[in-house]
Amino acid sequence: MRFVALATVPSLPLVGLAQWRLQSSGTQERLRAVSAVSPTVAWASGNRGTCLRTTDGGRTWRALNVPDADSLDFRDVEALDAHTASLLSIGPGERSRIYRTTDGGRRWVLQFRNRNPQAFFDAMAFWDRNNGIAVGDAINGRLVIIKTSDGGVSWNEIARENIPSALPGEGAFAASGTCITVQGTNNVWIGTGVKAARVYRSLDRGNSWTVSTTPLADESESSGVFSVAFWDRNHGVVVGGDFRKEAVARDNFALTTNGGRTWTSVGHSRPTGFRSAVSFFVRGRMATLVAVGTTGSDFSSDGGISWRTLDTVGFHALDIAPATSVGWSVGEDGRIARFEGRRLTTRR
C-alpha cells in the first residue's frame, strides 16, 4: 500500500530461543520478504534492491545483483527451487515491477513494469512454474489484479467487472508478500485493509471473485488483514491488526473452515500483538501456525484455536517450506532466523 510503512522492529538479541536460530545474512538492509523452498533452499528480499539466497540451510547467504534495481524495494519474493524465483518491487507507477531468474540469480529478466501511474502493486503468488497472480491497490473502486500463465513472460489484467467493488480507500498491505496466497491448482485469496479488513476469494485462478468481511481491526488506515494462509481448500487463517498499535492483542486474527466464505475469531487466546505474516506446517490432520510481527512471534498447535508466545524479537515476514516444519523469518538490519518446528517450545 503506497502510503503505509510498518514500524521499525527493535534490534534485539535472539536470546533463549529454542526454535529461532539467528543466521548471518551479510547485509544490514531491511528485509521484507522470504520464500522457503526446502530445509536447505530459501530466498529473501528487501529494500535497496536486496535479494539473498541460501542453498545450505542458511549457513551462508549469497547476495544477488538485480541490474538497475538499487533503488527498488523488493517486498515479495516467490521461489520455485534453487534456480527459479520471482521478485516484486513496490511503488507508484514504474517502481512496481516483477523480475525473474532461472539460473540462481546470475541473470534477471524484467518481466513486468507497471505503466499505470495510479497503480501500486503489493504482492504476488504462484500456483506452479507457469501460473501466477499479483495484486495492487484499488483504482476507480476496484483492486488491480494481474495474472500470468507463461511463467511471467506476459502479465494480463483481470477484467475489473469480475472483481467486487472496493470500499473507500481499500487496498492490500505490502508488508510481507503474504497478503495474497494460493492453494491447490486454482484457489486464491487476497486480504485487504485501510478502514477495511476483508478477504477476496477466487476458485478459478482469478477469473471471478467474491469478498467477505473478517473481524480484524478495520478502524484506521493502518489496520486490516496483512497476511493470509490456507493449508487446504477449506481451512485458513488471516492475521493483522493495526501496526500503529502494535502491542494490542485483539482483532488481529481470524479463521475460516469454509474456504473463506465466512471468518471468525475463536478460542480464548490471540497472537500477542500486530502480526504481519503467518505460515504453517501440518502434522497429521492438524496445522501448526506461526505468526510474526514487530512485537514478536506466536504459534498455535491446534489450527488457530489457541496461541502461545514464542518470543518478543520482531520480524516482518515468515515462510515455512512446503511439506516441512522448517522455515525462515526476516526483519530489520538484515535479520534472518531459521525456524524448526520440531523444536517448538515457548520461552521460559
XYZ file of C-alpha atoms in Angstrom:
348
model
C 0.000 0.000 0.000
C 1.517 3.250 -1.178
C 1.260 5.365 1.974
C 1.758 2.798 4.727
C 5.099 1.746 6.213
C 5.496 -0.626 9.127
C 7.038 0.474 12.362
C 10.705 -0.279 12.857
C 11.432 -3.612 14.502
C 13.655 -3.164 17.562
C 17.149 -4.566 17.199
C 17.053 -7.165 19.968
C 19.332 -10.149 20.529
C 17.900 -13.588 19.879
C 18.266 -14.952 23.386
C 16.645 -18.087 24.788
C 15.003 -19.095 21.539
C 14.721 -22.845 21.138
C 13.326 -22.654 17.598
C 14.682 -19.389 16.118
C 18.314 -19.676 15.047
C 19.900 -16.380 14.053
C 21.910 -16.549 10.845
C 24.334 -14.133 9.223
C 22.729 -12.528 6.181
C 25.712 -10.389 5.224
C 23.558 -7.261 4.908
C 22.186 -4.517 7.126
C 19.290 -3.728 4.799
C 15.690 -4.105 5.917
C 14.368 -7.472 4.731
C 10.658 -7.637 3.922
C 10.014 -10.999 2.258
C 11.205 -14.585 2.358
C 10.388 -17.716 0.365
C 11.356 -21.105 1.790
C 11.664 -23.866 -0.799
C 13.089 -26.669 1.353
C 15.124 -27.124 4.546
C 18.208 -26.138 2.531
C 16.951 -23.583 -0.016
C 15.416 -20.177 0.668
C 15.347 -16.692 -0.844
C 14.897 -13.316 0.873
C 14.430 -9.747 -0.341
C 14.200 -6.191 0.908
C 14.930 -2.558 0.268
C 17.644 -1.026 -1.910
C 17.376 -3.861 -4.407
C 18.347 -6.523 -1.891
C 17.966 -10.185 -2.817
C 19.606 -13.091 -0.976
C 19.703 -16.856 -1.465
C 20.872 -19.828 0.570
C 21.339 -23.385 -0.632
C 22.858 -24.791 2.560
C 20.111 -24.239 5.098
C 21.188 -20.696 5.872
C 24.770 -21.348 6.910
C 25.675 -18.930 4.131
C 23.540 -16.342 2.339
C 24.672 -15.025 -1.025
C 23.763 -11.513 -2.187
C 22.369 -11.447 -5.724
C 22.623 -8.484 -8.069
C 19.468 -7.365 -9.870
C 20.557 -4.910 -12.607
C 19.396 -1.290 -12.248
C 17.384 -2.138 -9.125
C 19.445 -0.493 -6.374
C 16.651 1.952 -5.542
C 13.830 -0.601 -5.580
C 12.063 -2.040 -2.551
C 11.534 -5.763 -3.106
C 8.559 -6.572 -0.857
C 7.903 -10.046 -2.264
C 9.977 -12.981 -3.448
C 8.403 -16.214 -4.678
C 10.810 -19.096 -5.294
C 10.151 -22.397 -7.017
C 13.535 -24.027 -6.431
C 17.204 -23.166 -6.012
C 17.341 -21.714 -9.511
C 13.977 -20.080 -10.201
C 12.455 -17.154 -8.335
C 10.422 -14.008 -8.978
C 10.842 -10.629 -7.269
C 8.190 -7.928 -6.922
C 9.112 -4.335 -6.160
C 6.573 -1.860 -4.847
C 5.884 1.784 -5.503
C 3.785 4.046 -7.695
C 3.925 3.728 -11.448
C 7.034 2.132 -12.889
C 8.539 1.364 -9.484
C 6.150 -1.606 -9.334
C 7.986 -4.326 -11.262
C 8.395 -8.096 -11.468
C 11.726 -9.781 -12.230
C 12.514 -13.471 -12.689
C 15.668 -15.565 -12.642
C 16.031 -19.178 -13.777
C 19.739 -19.591 -13.051
C 20.000 -18.944 -9.335
C 20.159 -15.168 -9.612
C 23.066 -14.801 -12.014
C 20.756 -13.209 -14.576
C 17.401 -11.487 -14.136
C 14.698 -10.674 -16.663
C 12.401 -7.694 -16.122
C 9.061 -9.326 -16.944
C 6.615 -6.655 -15.837
C 6.919 -2.891 -15.497
C 3.771 -1.109 -14.348
C 2.859 1.655 -16.798
C -0.170 2.986 -14.932
C 0.905 5.959 -12.759
C -2.059 5.330 -10.451
C -1.258 1.665 -9.846
C 0.727 0.341 -6.880
C 1.356 -3.409 -6.658
C 1.681 -5.145 -3.294
C 2.334 -8.892 -3.587
C 2.163 -11.966 -5.811
C 1.805 -15.743 -5.602
C 2.337 -18.715 -7.919
C 0.393 -21.961 -8.207
C 3.185 -23.547 -10.232
C 6.057 -22.686 -12.541
C 3.798 -21.046 -15.115
C 0.702 -19.736 -13.367
C 0.866 -16.750 -11.061
C -1.147 -13.770 -9.860
C -0.367 -10.333 -8.381
C -2.492 -7.709 -6.648
C -2.378 -3.937 -6.495
C -4.356 -1.268 -4.689
C -7.765 -0.224 -5.941
C -8.126 2.199 -8.837
C -11.544 3.661 -9.572
C -13.134 1.486 -6.920
C -11.684 -1.951 -7.751
C -8.474 -3.810 -6.961
C -5.974 -4.173 -9.785
C -5.200 -7.879 -10.306
C -2.912 -9.302 -12.989
C -2.029 -12.893 -13.785
C 0.337 -14.931 -15.917
C 0.095 -18.386 -17.480
C 3.548 -18.447 -19.071
C 5.880 -18.046 -16.131
C 5.670 -14.273 -16.146
C 6.648 -13.694 -19.760
C 3.349 -11.844 -20.060
C 1.033 -10.433 -17.391
C -2.584 -9.602 -18.178
C -5.062 -7.633 -16.107
C -8.188 -9.423 -14.939
C -11.403 -7.760 -16.086
C -12.406 -5.181 -13.485
C -16.083 -6.062 -13.747
C -15.265 -9.525 -12.341
C -13.834 -8.039 -9.134
C -16.152 -6.850 -6.326
C -16.226 -3.124 -5.654
C -13.672 -1.938 -3.116
C -14.570 0.043 -0.030
C -13.346 3.671 0.058
C -9.548 3.601 0.288
C -9.377 -0.201 0.439
C -6.157 -1.831 -0.679
C -3.621 -4.518 0.165
C -0.656 -4.153 2.515
C 2.822 -4.574 1.013
C 4.139 -5.695 4.387
C 5.426 -9.244 3.912
C 4.453 -10.506 0.471
C 1.722 -12.620 2.061
C -1.463 -10.591 1.679
C -2.169 -12.939 -1.239
C -1.966 -16.730 -1.136
C -2.800 -19.612 -3.456
C -3.739 -23.234 -2.764
C -4.277 -26.257 -4.956
C -4.384 -25.557 -8.676
C -6.995 -22.796 -8.849
C -7.707 -21.189 -5.466
C -6.518 -17.734 -4.424
C -7.293 -15.367 -1.549
C -6.376 -11.698 -1.026
C -6.524 -9.885 2.309
C -7.156 -6.136 2.392
C -7.044 -3.222 4.795
C -7.279 0.571 5.254
C -10.579 1.045 7.071
C -11.419 -2.432 5.797
C -10.497 -5.983 6.754
C -11.811 -8.198 4.001
C -10.797 -11.291 2.047
C -11.347 -11.653 -1.695
C -11.671 -15.240 -2.920
C -11.433 -16.863 -6.339
C -11.748 -20.566 -7.122
C -10.909 -20.245 -10.826
C -7.468 -18.614 -10.895
C -8.833 -15.126 -10.594
C -11.415 -15.114 -13.340
C -14.261 -14.462 -10.886
C -14.299 -13.220 -7.289
C -16.355 -12.949 -4.135
C -15.495 -10.977 -0.992
C -16.175 -11.481 2.713
C -15.593 -9.478 5.878
C -13.375 -10.514 8.785
C -13.394 -9.487 12.460
C -9.910 -7.963 12.231
C -9.286 -4.314 13.119
C -10.636 -2.024 10.410
C -10.970 1.385 12.024
C -7.913 3.134 10.562
C -5.626 3.416 7.557
C -3.041 1.294 9.382
C -5.329 -1.638 10.150
C -6.724 -4.675 8.388
C -5.632 -8.059 7.048
C -1.883 -8.256 6.464
C -1.349 -11.963 5.774
C -3.383 -14.945 4.563
C -2.572 -18.679 4.674
C -4.574 -21.798 3.721
C -3.475 -25.359 4.436
C -6.310 -26.877 2.409
C -9.177 -25.508 0.342
C -11.405 -25.025 3.398
C -9.148 -24.156 6.328
C -7.290 -20.890 6.511
C -6.182 -18.041 8.748
C -5.688 -14.303 8.450
C -3.541 -12.146 10.728
C -3.012 -8.430 11.007
C -4.393 -5.768 13.287
C -3.166 -2.175 13.469
C 0.567 -1.634 13.014
C 0.353 1.725 14.770
C -0.992 -0.150 17.805
C 1.492 -2.985 17.544
C 1.138 -4.223 21.128
C -2.665 -4.538 21.030
C -3.514 -8.244 21.227
C -7.044 -8.168 19.872
C -8.760 -8.076 16.488
C -5.592 -9.496 14.945
C -6.537 -12.941 13.632
C -9.455 -14.965 12.295
C -10.109 -18.466 10.989
C -12.267 -19.989 8.284
C -13.457 -23.564 7.850
C -15.439 -22.976 4.659
C -12.842 -21.694 2.245
C -13.138 -18.058 3.230
C -16.861 -17.582 2.824
C -17.020 -16.596 6.498
C -14.398 -15.720 9.119
C -14.489 -15.863 12.897
C -12.239 -15.283 15.901
C -12.434 -18.333 18.138
C -10.683 -19.611 21.225
C -9.525 -17.803 24.335
C -6.120 -16.518 23.251
C -4.689 -14.372 20.496
C -1.315 -13.592 18.983
C 0.340 -11.080 21.294
C 0.108 -8.002 19.096
C 0.037 -6.846 15.497
C 1.151 -9.599 13.122
C 2.333 -9.034 9.544
C 2.857 -12.642 8.413
C 1.607 -16.142 9.127
C 2.730 -19.546 7.846
C 2.076 -23.175 8.786
C 3.142 -26.784 8.774
C 0.861 -29.809 9.068
C 1.229 -32.717 11.469
C -1.319 -35.383 10.704
C -4.591 -33.544 10.150
C -3.743 -30.543 12.310
C -1.971 -27.384 11.184
C 0.555 -25.665 13.406
C 0.526 -21.924 12.723
C 3.347 -19.465 13.294
C 2.783 -15.698 13.158
C 5.342 -12.890 13.322
C 5.222 -9.135 13.713
C 7.051 -6.156 15.088
C 6.492 -7.206 18.717
C 7.423 -10.863 18.394
C 6.127 -14.255 17.330
C 3.455 -16.732 18.400
C 2.359 -20.227 17.482
C -0.790 -22.307 17.569
C -0.570 -26.099 17.511
C -4.336 -26.575 17.110
C -5.059 -24.746 13.883
C -5.521 -21.332 15.475
C -7.826 -22.161 18.370
C -5.214 -21.240 20.980
C -1.970 -19.270 20.756
C 1.261 -19.191 22.769
C 4.133 -16.726 22.641
C 7.419 -17.800 21.080
C 9.442 -14.663 21.728
C 9.441 -10.862 21.610
C 12.017 -10.391 18.860
C 10.379 -8.686 15.892
C 10.218 -9.841 12.292
C 8.446 -8.604 9.165
C 7.985 -11.788 7.134
C 7.926 -15.561 7.538
C 7.695 -18.633 5.340
C 7.798 -22.349 6.147
C 8.890 -24.668 3.343
C 6.161 -26.889 1.859
C 5.760 -30.333 3.446
C 8.323 -29.499 6.161
C 8.432 -27.747 9.527
C 11.485 -25.665 8.577
C 11.312 -22.026 7.592
C 12.803 -18.568 7.955
C 11.810 -15.142 9.255
C 13.339 -11.830 8.188
C 13.328 -8.312 9.567
C 15.289 -5.156 10.315
C 19.042 -4.716 9.829
C 19.354 -7.829 7.699
C 17.952 -10.072 10.407
C 17.345 -13.666 9.318
C 16.414 -16.515 11.638
C 15.774 -20.160 10.859
C 12.769 -21.897 12.352
C 12.474 -25.620 13.094
C 9.031 -26.716 14.182
C 10.247 -29.990 15.646
C 11.956 -27.892 18.339
C 8.838 -25.879 19.074
C 8.888 -24.615 22.648
C 7.805 -21.439 24.364
C 10.133 -19.004 26.024
C 10.716 -19.714 29.720
